[in-house]
């Protein structure tokens, strides 16, 4: 291709100590009316206006004749004066966001998403885009390498140099890591898969590669093929504690705690490693479901403003359901572990009264202002389309398995979505998932979708699970740390006698700071609010560590005097303690299940 038909970028981690990337963008034939340029307001997969342009520090333009005037048109758009080409725009990007969504640079490593650093050249989005990635200057950086699935032009494997993308959409869908990452490679679906781990760690990388290979093969077999790509890349950043992931067309960015990675000489499956594999499973499933099977509302993305769809429950919810189920099917976890993870998900949903106020479809549309902007009242007012969406997927799967006389399941709906929409690139209409589920199963599912997706009813799991040989039990939480999934060590009678405040404590520090005050609970009725710090119960000093123990001396209905700080003012509250709600789920395989239930369970969870 000739340079006329290209947009070229060059990105250099010019001042790692100042967290600044230098970027230049060259447009051979700029718009004669004056070239427009902008940065995205959001990144696909993370539905919040982030205004990446706020980290552009200085931007200048020039051509061979000299400087070209450029002015800011709105918060994310620049306009250059009409000029002859080539137009060269140079700018600095401040990169100090260690998340999967933006960019980060210091003397240890660099990371960026294209949406944080590459300007969209208006009218040239469809042209091939070339990027030259240069190393920082100095011997300190001589052993830095590059990990990305951007197609290489003249760069050596894992090297600095030239990369290219077919268009702007592709350019910003391959995050780039540079530094001294640990690299491991395995094969799945006949194609190489890399894992690049940044951050200090002592992980058993051989085991990680083996486990991920099994998981990826299982997912490829599920859909019948790996989408077209040369290779896949898991970009992992290990920190002290963290959890996050973002899907891309042939890679994903993951943030995890270093202890979430498998440890050497510890062959058991720890809860934290199981959680990390579930995160990998989630993002890999997105390769098909949301990166290729997409809501029609996302084709094409408009990255300058919010893009609304009511379908996130089906994209994130189904993905969350399958992230666990495919761990089970790949043999990485067993059925009891699967049921424990499922019970913890049910517990999360059942603990939020917001699920009775916000529907899944509204939660999807409102992602921009609610799910991605959680606050102290979120549990009272909203429902997660991830968590409840996964339970809707579970219920849908079980209903189809039970009622369809075609011997099918939600798996067949997923594969139909892949064939109709993923392979063709045709977007899914807002009612497309519902219609396809009915078409594939031959069932009338209208009432289910009305109740569970567009309404605020709980998925009927208490009815469905026993028909699959799985007992569904709700009990009070045994402690503030009880996430569900395990039988309580205390008797149900003892649990019901436990007095509670109706709050959730903040995770950090030793103070008993209230993160959430549940609607109509004991604390709220007494006047306590989120952010308050409880310092004493009936005159005894209270903190995060001993609050449960202090409360254990009381019975529901008794009154306790609570001293708490709101800001720096000490307040006294008389709290009439409540009985704990039965919101903690335990799922168990029923020994008493009849033959039909056993057969259904075996078909669903394996023998
Ligand atoms: Zn997701």
Coordinates of C-alpha atoms and ligand atoms in Angstrom, one line a residue:
X1 CA 0.0 0.0 0.0
X2 CA 1.2 3.5 -0.6
X3 CA 1.6 6.0 2.2
X4 CA -1.2 8.2 0.8
X5 CA -3.7 5.6 1.9
X6 CA -2.4 5.4 5.4
X7 CA -2.7 7.1 8.8
X8 CA 0.6 6.7 10.6
X9 CA 1.3 6.9 14.3
X10 CA 4.5 6.8 16.2
X11 CA 4.3 6.3 19.9
X12 CA 7.3 6.6 22.3
X13 CA 7.4 6.2 26.1
X14 CA 9.4 9.4 26.0
X15 CA 9.5 10.2 29.7
X16 CA 8.6 7.2 31.8
X17 CA 9.4 9.0 35.0
X18 CA 6.8 11.6 34.1
X19 CA 4.3 9.0 32.8
X20 CA 4.3 10.6 29.4
X21 CA 3.9 9.0 26.0
X22 CA 4.8 11.1 23.0
X23 CA 2.6 10.4 20.0
X24 CA 2.8 11.7 16.5
X25 CA 0.0 11.2 13.9
X26 CA 0.7 11.8 10.2
X27 CA -2.1 12.3 7.7
X28 CA -0.8 12.4 4.1
X29 CA -3.9 14.1 2.6
X30 CA -5.6 16.1 5.3
X31 CA -9.2 17.3 4.9
X32 CA -9.1 20.4 2.7
X33 CA -11.7 22.0 5.0
X34 CA -9.5 21.6 8.0
X35 CA -8.7 18.2 9.6
X36 CA -10.8 17.1 12.6
X37 CA -9.2 14.8 15.2
X38 CA -10.7 13.3 18.4
X39 CA -10.1 10.8 21.1
X40 CA -12.9 8.4 22.2
X41 CA -15.0 9.3 25.2
X42 CA -15.2 5.6 26.2
X43 CA -13.7 2.2 25.5
X44 CA -15.8 -0.7 24.2
X45 CA -16.6 -3.2 26.9
X46 CA -16.6 -0.6 29.7
X47 CA -19.7 1.4 29.5
X48 CA -18.8 4.7 31.2
X49 CA -17.8 8.1 29.7
X50 CA -14.2 8.4 30.6
X51 CA -13.1 11.3 28.4
X52 CA -9.7 10.0 27.5
X53 CA -8.9 13.4 26.0
X54 CA -8.4 14.8 29.5
X55 CA -5.0 13.2 29.6
X56 CA -3.7 14.8 26.4
X57 CA -1.3 17.4 27.7
X58 CA -0.1 19.4 24.7
X59 CA -1.1 19.1 21.0
X60 CA 0.6 20.8 18.1
X61 CA 0.2 20.5 14.4
X62 CA 2.6 21.2 11.5
X63 CA 3.3 20.5 7.8
X64 CA 6.4 20.9 5.7
X65 CA 5.7 24.6 5.4
X66 CA 5.7 25.1 9.2
X67 CA 3.3 25.2 12.1
X68 CA -0.4 24.7 11.4
X69 CA -3.0 26.4 13.6
X70 CA -5.1 24.0 15.7
X71 CA -7.9 24.7 18.1
X72 CA -10.1 22.7 20.5
X73 CA -13.6 22.3 19.2
X74 CA -15.2 20.4 22.1
X75 CA -13.9 18.4 25.0
X76 CA -12.5 15.7 22.8
X77 CA -12.1 17.2 19.3
X78 CA -9.4 19.3 17.7
X79 CA -9.6 21.1 14.4
X80 CA -6.5 22.0 12.3
X81 CA -6.5 24.9 9.9
X82 CA -6.8 23.9 6.2
X83 CA -3.3 23.0 5.0
X84 CA -1.4 20.9 2.5
X85 CA -0.2 17.4 3.5
X86 CA 1.4 15.7 5.1
X87 CA -0.1 17.0 8.3
X88 CA 1.8 16.0 11.4
X89 CA 0.1 16.2 14.8
X90 CA 2.2 15.7 17.9
X91 CA 1.0 15.4 21.5
X92 CA 1.8 14.0 24.9
X93 CA -0.5 11.6 26.8
X94 CA -0.3 11.4 30.6
X95 CA -0.5 7.7 31.5
X96 CA -1.0 6.9 35.2
X97 CA -4.1 4.7 35.3
X98 CA -3.2 1.2 36.3
X99 CA -6.5 -0.3 35.1
X100 CA -7.4 -2.4 32.1
X101 CA -9.2 0.6 30.5
X102 CA -6.6 3.3 29.9
X103 CA -2.8 3.7 29.9
X104 CA 0.0 3.5 32.4
X105 CA 3.7 4.2 32.2
X106 CA 6.6 4.3 34.6
X107 CA 10.2 3.1 34.6
X108 CA 9.1 -0.5 35.1
X109 CA 6.6 -0.9 32.2
X110 CA 4.2 0.8 29.8
X111 CA 0.7 -0.2 28.9
X112 CA -1.9 1.5 26.7
X113 CA -5.2 1.0 25.0
X114 CA -5.3 2.7 21.7
X115 CA -8.4 4.6 22.8
X116 CA -6.2 6.5 25.2
X117 CA -3.4 7.4 22.8
X118 CA -4.4 7.3 19.2
X119 CA -6.4 10.2 17.7
X120 CA -9.3 9.3 15.4
X121 CA -8.6 11.2 12.1
X122 CA -12.1 12.2 10.9
X123 CA -13.0 10.8 7.6
X124 CA -9.9 8.5 7.6
X125 CA -11.2 5.9 10.1
X126 CA -11.6 3.3 7.4
X127 CA -8.0 3.6 6.2
X128 CA -5.2 1.3 7.3
X129 CA -3.5 2.7 10.3
X130 CA 0.2 2.1 10.9
X131 CA 1.9 2.4 14.3
X132 CA 5.6 2.5 15.1
X133 CA 6.2 1.6 18.7
X134 CA 9.6 2.9 19.9
X135 CA 11.4 1.9 23.1
X136 CA 12.3 4.5 25.8
X137 CA 15.8 5.8 25.4
X138 CA 18.6 4.5 27.7
X139 CA 20.3 1.3 28.7
X140 CA 17.8 0.8 31.6
X141 CA 15.3 -0.2 29.0
X142 CA 17.4 -2.3 26.7
X143 CA 15.7 -5.6 27.6
X144 CA 12.1 -4.3 27.2
X145 CA 9.8 -6.3 24.9
X146 CA 6.4 -5.7 23.5
X147 CA 3.3 -7.9 23.9
X148 CA 0.3 -7.1 21.6
X149 CA -1.8 -8.8 19.0
X150 CA -1.5 -5.8 16.7
X151 CA -0.4 -7.4 13.4
X152 CA 3.4 -6.9 12.9
X153 CA 4.7 -5.0 9.9
X154 CA 8.4 -5.0 10.3
X155 CA 8.6 -5.5 14.1
X156 CA 10.2 -8.7 15.2
X157 CA 8.1 -11.0 17.4
X158 CA 7.7 -9.3 20.8
X159 CA 9.8 -6.4 19.5
X160 CA 9.6 -2.7 19.0
X161 CA 9.0 -1.5 15.5
X162 CA 6.1 -1.2 13.0
X163 CA 2.7 -2.7 13.5
X164 CA -0.5 -2.1 11.4
X165 CA -4.3 -2.3 11.7
X166 CA -6.8 -2.5 8.9
X167 CA -8.7 0.5 10.3
X168 CA -9.1 2.7 13.3
X169 CA -11.6 0.3 15.0
X170 CA -9.0 -2.4 14.9
X171 CA -6.2 -0.1 15.9
X172 CA -7.8 0.6 19.3
X173 CA -8.8 -3.0 19.9
X174 CA -5.3 -4.4 20.6
X175 CA -3.9 -3.2 23.9
X176 CA -0.1 -3.0 24.1
X177 CA 2.2 -3.9 27.0
X178 CA 5.9 -3.1 27.0
X179 CA 8.5 -4.0 29.7
X180 CA 10.0 -7.1 31.2
X181 CA 6.9 -9.3 31.4
X182 CA 7.0 -13.1 31.9
X183 CA 5.9 -14.8 28.7
X184 CA 4.5 -18.2 28.3
X185 CA 2.9 -19.7 25.2
X186 CA 0.6 -22.6 24.7
X187 CA -1.6 -23.8 21.8
X188 CA -5.3 -24.0 21.6
X189 CA -7.5 -24.5 18.5
X190 CA -4.3 -25.0 16.6
X191 CA -3.2 -21.4 17.2
X192 CA -0.6 -19.9 19.6
X193 CA -1.8 -18.3 22.8
X194 CA 0.5 -16.1 24.8
X195 CA 0.3 -15.0 28.4
X196 CA 2.3 -12.0 29.4
X197 CA 2.5 -11.3 33.1
X198 CA 3.6 -7.9 34.3
X199 CA 4.4 -7.3 38.0
X200 CA 6.3 -9.2 40.6
X201 CA 5.1 -12.7 41.1
X202 CA 6.2 -16.3 41.8
X203 CA 3.5 -18.0 39.8
X204 CA 3.6 -21.6 38.6
X205 CA 3.5 -20.6 34.9
X206 CA 3.6 -24.1 33.6
X207 CA 0.4 -25.0 35.4
X208 CA -1.2 -21.7 34.3
X209 CA -0.4 -22.6 30.7
X210 CA -1.8 -26.1 31.1
X211 CA -5.0 -24.9 32.7
X212 CA -5.6 -22.1 30.3
X213 CA -5.0 -24.5 27.3
X214 CA -7.8 -26.8 28.7
X215 CA -10.1 -23.9 29.2
X216 CA -9.6 -22.4 25.8
X217 CA -9.9 -25.8 24.0
X218 CA -13.2 -26.3 25.9
X219 CA -14.6 -22.9 24.7
X220 CA -13.4 -23.5 21.1
X221 CA -15.2 -26.8 21.1
X222 CA -18.3 -25.2 22.6
X223 CA -18.6 -22.8 19.6
X224 CA -17.1 -25.2 17.1
X225 CA -14.3 -22.9 16.0
X226 CA -11.9 -20.2 17.1
X227 CA -12.8 -16.9 15.3
X228 CA -10.2 -16.0 12.6
X229 CA -7.0 -14.7 14.3
X230 CA -3.4 -15.4 14.1
X231 CA -2.8 -15.7 17.8
X232 CA -4.4 -14.8 21.2
X233 CA -2.9 -12.9 24.1
X234 CA -3.8 -12.8 27.8
X235 CA -2.2 -9.5 29.1
X236 CA -2.0 -10.0 32.9
X237 CA -1.0 -7.3 35.4
X238 CA -0.4 -8.8 38.9
X239 CA -0.6 -6.3 41.8
X240 CA -1.1 -6.6 45.5
X241 CA -4.8 -6.9 45.1
X242 CA -7.1 -6.1 42.2
X243 CA -9.6 -7.6 39.9
X244 CA -10.6 -6.5 36.4
X245 CA -10.8 -7.6 32.8
X246 CA -11.5 -6.2 29.4
X247 CA -12.1 -8.1 26.3
X248 CA -10.6 -7.4 22.8
X249 CA -10.9 -9.1 19.4
X250 CA -7.8 -11.3 19.9
X251 CA -6.6 -10.5 23.4
X252 CA -7.7 -9.4 26.8
X253 CA -6.3 -7.3 29.6
X254 CA -6.5 -8.7 33.1
X255 CA -5.7 -7.1 36.5
X256 CA -5.4 -9.5 39.4
X257 CA -3.8 -10.0 42.8
X258 CA -0.5 -11.8 42.5
X259 CA -1.8 -14.4 44.9
X260 CA -4.6 -15.1 42.5
X261 CA -2.0 -16.8 40.2
X262 CA -1.2 -20.5 40.9
X263 CA 1.6 -20.9 43.4
X264 CA 4.5 -23.3 42.8
X265 CA 4.3 -26.6 44.7
X266 CA 0.7 -26.0 45.6
X267 CA -1.3 -28.3 43.4
X268 CA -4.7 -27.7 45.1
X269 CA -7.2 -25.3 43.5
X270 CA -7.3 -22.3 45.8
X271 CA -10.4 -20.1 45.8
X272 CA -8.4 -17.2 44.5
X273 CA -6.9 -19.1 41.6
X274 CA -10.3 -20.5 40.8
X275 CA -11.5 -16.8 40.7
X276 CA -8.7 -15.9 38.4
X277 CA -9.5 -18.8 36.0
X278 CA -13.1 -17.6 36.0
X279 CA -12.0 -14.2 35.0
X280 CA -9.9 -15.6 32.1
X281 CA -12.9 -17.8 31.1
X282 CA -15.1 -14.7 31.1
X283 CA -12.9 -12.6 28.8
X284 CA -12.1 -15.5 26.5
X285 CA -15.9 -16.2 26.1
X286 CA -16.3 -12.6 25.0
X287 CA -14.1 -13.5 21.9
X288 CA -17.3 -14.8 20.4
X289 CA -20.0 -13.2 22.6
X290 CA -19.8 -9.4 22.4
X291 CA -16.6 -9.0 20.2
X292 CA -18.3 -10.8 17.3
X293 CA -21.9 -11.5 18.3
X294 CA -22.8 -7.8 19.1
X295 CA -25.8 -5.8 19.8
X296 CA -26.9 -4.0 16.6
X297 CA -26.7 -0.8 18.7
X298 CA -22.9 -1.3 18.7
X299 CA -22.5 -1.6 14.9
X300 CA -20.7 0.7 14.5
X301 CA -19.7 2.0 17.9
X302 CA -20.1 5.7 18.3
X303 CA -17.2 6.4 20.7
X304 CA -18.0 10.1 21.1
X305 CA -21.1 9.5 23.2
X306 CA -23.1 6.9 25.1
X307 CA -24.3 3.9 23.0
X308 CA -27.5 2.5 24.5
X309 CA -28.6 -1.1 24.5
X310 CA -30.9 -3.1 26.8
X311 CA -29.0 -6.3 25.9
X312 CA -26.1 -6.1 28.3
X313 CA -27.8 -8.7 30.6
X314 CA -27.6 -11.2 27.7
X315 CA -24.0 -10.3 26.8
X316 CA -22.5 -10.0 30.2
X317 CA -25.0 -12.2 32.0
X318 CA -24.7 -15.2 29.6
X319 CA -20.9 -14.7 29.7
X320 CA -20.9 -14.8 33.5
X321 CA -23.0 -18.0 33.5
X322 CA -20.7 -19.7 31.0
X323 CA -17.5 -18.5 32.6
X324 CA -18.2 -20.9 35.5
X325 CA -20.0 -23.7 33.6
X326 CA -17.1 -24.0 31.1
X327 CA -14.6 -24.2 34.0
X328 CA -16.6 -27.2 35.2
X329 CA -16.9 -28.8 31.7
X330 CA -13.1 -28.3 31.2
X331 CA -12.5 -30.4 34.3
X332 CA -10.6 -27.5 36.1
X333 CA -13.2 -27.5 38.9
X334 CA -15.6 -30.2 40.1
X335 CA -19.4 -30.1 40.5
X336 CA -19.4 -29.1 44.2
X337 CA -17.0 -26.2 43.4
X338 CA -19.2 -25.2 40.6
X339 CA -22.3 -25.2 42.8
X340 CA -20.4 -23.2 45.4
X341 CA -19.5 -20.5 42.9
X342 CA -23.1 -20.5 41.7
X343 CA -24.5 -20.2 45.2
X344 CA -22.2 -17.2 45.9
X345 CA -23.6 -15.5 42.8
X346 CA -27.1 -16.2 44.0
X347 CA -26.2 -14.7 47.4
X348 CA -24.8 -11.6 45.8
X349 CA -28.1 -11.0 43.9
X350 CA -30.4 -12.0 46.8
X351 CA -28.7 -9.5 49.1
X352 CA -29.6 -6.5 47.0
X353 CA -33.1 -5.1 47.5
X354 CA -32.4 -3.1 44.3
X355 CA -33.3 -6.2 42.3
X356 CA -36.9 -5.6 43.2
X357 CA -36.7 -2.0 41.8
X358 CA -34.6 -2.2 38.6
X359 CA -35.1 -4.6 35.8
X360 CA -32.3 -6.2 33.9
X361 CA -33.1 -4.3 30.7
X362 CA -33.1 -1.0 32.6
X363 CA -29.9 -2.0 34.3
X364 CA -28.3 -2.5 30.9
X365 CA -29.5 0.8 29.5
X366 CA -28.4 2.6 32.7
X367 CA -24.9 1.1 32.8
X368 CA -23.5 4.5 32.0
X369 CA -25.0 6.2 35.1
X370 CA -25.5 3.3 37.5
X371 CA -23.5 0.1 37.2
X372 CA -20.3 1.9 36.3
X373 CA -21.0 4.6 38.9
X374 CA -21.7 2.6 42.0
X375 CA -22.3 4.4 45.2
X376 CA -23.4 3.6 48.8
X377 CA -27.1 3.2 47.7
X378 CA -26.5 0.9 44.7
X379 CA -27.5 -2.3 46.6
X380 CA -30.8 -0.6 47.6
X381 CA -31.6 0.7 44.2
X382 CA -30.0 -1.3 41.4
X383 CA -29.3 -4.8 40.1
X384 CA -26.2 -6.0 38.3
X385 CA -26.8 -7.2 34.8
X386 CA -23.7 -9.4 35.3
X387 CA -24.9 -11.3 38.4
X388 CA -28.7 -11.3 37.9
X389 CA -28.1 -11.7 34.1
X390 CA -26.1 -14.9 34.9
X391 CA -29.0 -16.2 37.0
X392 CA -31.5 -15.4 34.2
X393 CA -29.2 -17.4 31.9
X394 CA -29.2 -20.3 34.4
X395 CA -33.0 -20.3 34.7
X396 CA -33.4 -20.0 30.9
X397 CA -31.0 -22.9 30.4
X398 CA -32.8 -25.1 32.9
X399 CA -36.3 -24.2 31.5
X400 CA -35.2 -25.1 28.0
X401 CA -33.5 -28.3 29.2
X402 CA -36.7 -29.3 31.1
X403 CA -39.4 -28.2 28.6
X404 CA -38.1 -28.3 25.1
X405 CA -38.9 -31.5 23.3
X406 CA -36.0 -30.9 21.0
X407 CA -33.4 -32.0 23.5
X408 CA -31.7 -28.6 23.4
X409 CA -30.3 -26.1 25.9
X410 CA -29.0 -22.6 26.2
X411 CA -25.8 -24.0 24.5
X412 CA -27.8 -24.3 21.3
X413 CA -29.1 -20.7 21.6
X414 CA -25.4 -19.6 22.0
X415 CA -24.3 -21.5 18.9
X416 CA -27.3 -20.1 16.9
X417 CA -26.2 -16.6 18.0
X418 CA -22.7 -17.4 16.8
X419 CA -23.9 -18.7 13.4
X420 CA -26.5 -16.0 12.7
X421 CA -24.7 -13.0 14.1
X422 CA -21.0 -13.8 15.0
X423 CA -20.1 -15.4 11.7
X424 CA -22.0 -12.9 9.7
X425 CA -21.4 -9.6 11.5
X426 CA -25.1 -8.9 11.6
X427 CA -26.0 -7.2 14.9
X428 CA -28.4 -8.6 17.4
X429 CA -31.7 -6.6 17.5
X430 CA -32.9 -5.5 20.9
X431 CA -35.4 -8.4 21.0
X432 CA -33.1 -10.8 19.1
X433 CA -31.9 -12.9 22.0
X434 CA -35.5 -13.5 23.1
X435 CA -36.7 -14.4 19.6
X436 CA -33.8 -16.7 19.0
X437 CA -34.2 -18.5 22.3
X438 CA -37.9 -19.2 21.4
X439 CA -37.0 -20.3 17.9
X440 CA -34.3 -22.7 18.9
X441 CA -36.2 -24.2 21.8
X442 CA -39.7 -24.1 20.3
X443 CA -40.9 -22.7 23.6
X444 CA -43.0 -19.7 24.4
X445 CA -40.7 -17.9 26.8
X446 CA -42.5 -14.5 26.6
X447 CA -43.7 -14.6 30.2
X448 CA -40.2 -15.5 31.5
X449 CA -38.6 -12.6 29.7
X450 CA -41.4 -10.3 30.8
X451 CA -41.0 -11.3 34.5
X452 CA -37.3 -11.8 34.9
X453 CA -35.7 -9.5 32.2
X454 CA -38.1 -6.6 31.8
X455 CA -39.7 -7.0 35.2
X456 CA -38.2 -7.4 38.6
X457 CA -39.1 -10.9 39.5
X458 CA -36.3 -13.3 40.7
X459 CA -35.4 -16.1 38.4
X460 CA -37.5 -19.2 39.6
X461 CA -34.4 -21.0 40.9
X462 CA -36.0 -22.5 44.0
X463 CA -38.4 -24.3 41.8
X464 CA -36.0 -25.2 39.0
X465 CA -32.9 -26.4 40.7
X466 CA -34.5 -29.3 42.6
X467 CA -35.9 -30.5 39.3
X468 CA -32.2 -30.9 38.4
X469 CA -31.4 -32.7 41.5
X470 CA -29.9 -29.7 43.2
X471 CA -31.2 -28.4 46.6
X472 CA -31.7 -24.7 46.8
X473 CA -31.4 -23.4 50.4
X474 CA -31.4 -19.9 51.8
X475 CA -30.1 -19.3 55.3
X476 CA -29.0 -16.3 57.3
X477 CA -25.4 -15.3 56.9
X478 CA -23.1 -16.8 59.6
X479 CA -21.0 -13.6 59.8
X480 CA -20.3 -10.4 58.0
X481 CA -17.7 -12.3 55.9
X482 CA -20.1 -15.1 54.8
X483 CA -20.3 -15.0 51.0
X484 CA -22.5 -18.1 50.8
X485 CA -22.0 -21.4 49.0
X486 CA -21.0 -23.4 52.1
X487 CA -23.2 -24.9 54.8
X488 CA -22.9 -22.9 58.0
X489 CA -21.0 -24.4 60.9
X490 CA -23.8 -23.3 63.2
X491 CA -27.3 -24.6 63.4
X492 CA -30.1 -22.7 61.5
X493 CA -31.6 -21.9 64.9
X494 CA -28.4 -20.3 66.1
X495 CA -28.1 -18.3 62.8
X496 CA -31.6 -16.9 63.1
X497 CA -30.9 -15.7 66.7
X498 CA -27.9 -13.7 65.5
X499 CA -28.7 -10.0 65.8
X500 CA -27.6 -7.7 63.0
X501 CA -27.5 -4.0 62.1
X502 CA -28.6 -4.3 58.5
X503 CA -25.3 -2.9 57.1
X504 CA -22.2 -3.9 55.2
X505 CA -18.9 -2.7 56.4
X506 CA -16.3 -1.1 54.2
X507 CA -13.4 -3.4 53.3
X508 CA -10.5 -1.2 54.2
X509 CA -8.8 -0.3 57.5
X510 CA -9.6 -1.3 61.1
X511 CA -12.6 1.1 61.5
X512 CA -16.2 -0.1 61.4
X513 CA -17.1 2.2 58.6
X514 CA -20.5 1.6 57.0
X515 CA -20.2 1.0 53.3
X516 CA -23.9 0.2 52.8
X517 CA -26.9 0.8 55.0
X518 CA -29.7 -1.5 53.8
X519 CA -33.1 -0.1 53.0
X520 CA -35.5 -0.4 55.9
X521 CA -32.9 -2.2 58.0
X522 CA -32.2 -1.7 61.8
X523 CA -29.4 0.8 61.2
X524 CA -31.3 2.9 58.7
X525 CA -34.4 3.1 60.9
X526 CA -32.2 4.3 63.8
X527 CA -30.7 7.0 61.6
X528 CA -27.2 5.6 60.8
X529 CA -25.9 6.4 57.3
X530 CA -23.3 5.1 54.9
X531 CA -19.9 6.6 55.7
X532 CA -20.6 6.6 59.5
X533 CA -17.9 5.0 61.6
X534 CA -19.2 3.0 64.6
X535 CA -16.9 3.4 67.6
X536 CA -18.9 1.8 70.4
X537 CA -21.8 -0.5 71.2
X538 CA -23.3 0.0 74.6
X539 CA -20.2 1.8 75.7
X540 CA -17.7 -0.9 74.5
X541 CA -15.2 0.1 71.9
X542 CA -16.1 -1.3 68.5
X543 CA -14.0 -1.8 65.3
X544 CA -14.2 -3.7 62.1
X545 CA -12.6 -6.8 63.7
X546 CA -14.8 -7.1 66.8
X547 CA -18.2 -5.8 65.7
X548 CA -19.7 -9.3 65.0
X549 CA -18.4 -10.5 68.3
X550 CA -19.9 -7.6 70.2
X551 CA -23.3 -8.2 68.4
X552 CA -23.3 -11.9 69.3
X553 CA -24.2 -10.9 72.9
X554 CA -27.5 -9.6 71.7
X555 CA -30.8 -11.1 70.3
X556 CA -32.9 -9.7 67.5
X557 CA -35.3 -7.1 68.9
X558 CA -33.0 -5.9 71.7
X559 CA -31.9 -2.3 71.6
X560 CA -28.2 -1.2 71.6
X561 CA -26.7 2.2 72.0
X562 CA -24.4 2.9 69.1
X563 CA -21.8 5.7 69.1
X564 CA -20.7 6.7 65.7
X565 CA -18.8 9.5 63.9
X566 CA -20.4 11.2 61.0
X567 CA -17.6 13.2 59.5
X568 CA -16.0 14.5 62.7
X569 CA -19.2 14.8 64.7
X570 CA -20.0 12.1 67.3
X571 CA -23.6 10.9 67.3
X572 CA -25.6 8.5 69.5
X573 CA -28.2 6.1 68.0
X574 CA -30.6 3.7 69.6
X575 CA -30.7 0.7 67.3
X576 CA -33.4 -2.0 67.6
X577 CA -31.4 -5.0 66.3
X578 CA -33.0 -7.1 63.6
X579 CA -33.0 -10.8 62.8
X580 CA -30.7 -11.6 59.8
X581 CA -32.4 -12.0 56.5
X582 CA -32.3 -15.4 54.8
X583 CA -30.2 -14.2 51.9
X584 CA -27.3 -16.6 51.9
X585 CA -27.5 -19.5 49.4
X586 CA -26.2 -23.0 49.6
X587 CA -26.7 -25.5 46.7
X588 CA -26.2 -29.2 47.2
X589 CA -26.6 -32.2 45.0
X590 CA -29.7 -34.0 46.4
X591 CA -29.2 -37.6 47.2
X592 CA -33.0 -38.0 47.2
X593 CA -33.4 -36.8 43.6
X594 CA -35.6 -39.0 41.4
X595 CA -34.4 -40.6 38.2
X596 CA -35.6 -37.8 36.0
X597 CA -33.9 -35.2 38.1
X598 CA -30.7 -37.2 38.1
X599 CA -30.8 -37.5 34.3
X600 CA -31.3 -33.8 33.9
X601 CA -28.5 -33.1 36.4
X602 CA -26.1 -35.3 34.5
X603 CA -27.0 -33.6 31.2
X604 CA -26.4 -30.2 32.8
X605 CA -23.4 -30.7 35.1
X606 CA -21.9 -34.0 33.7
X607 CA -21.8 -37.3 35.4
Ligands
LIG1 ZN1 -17.6 -9.1 30.4

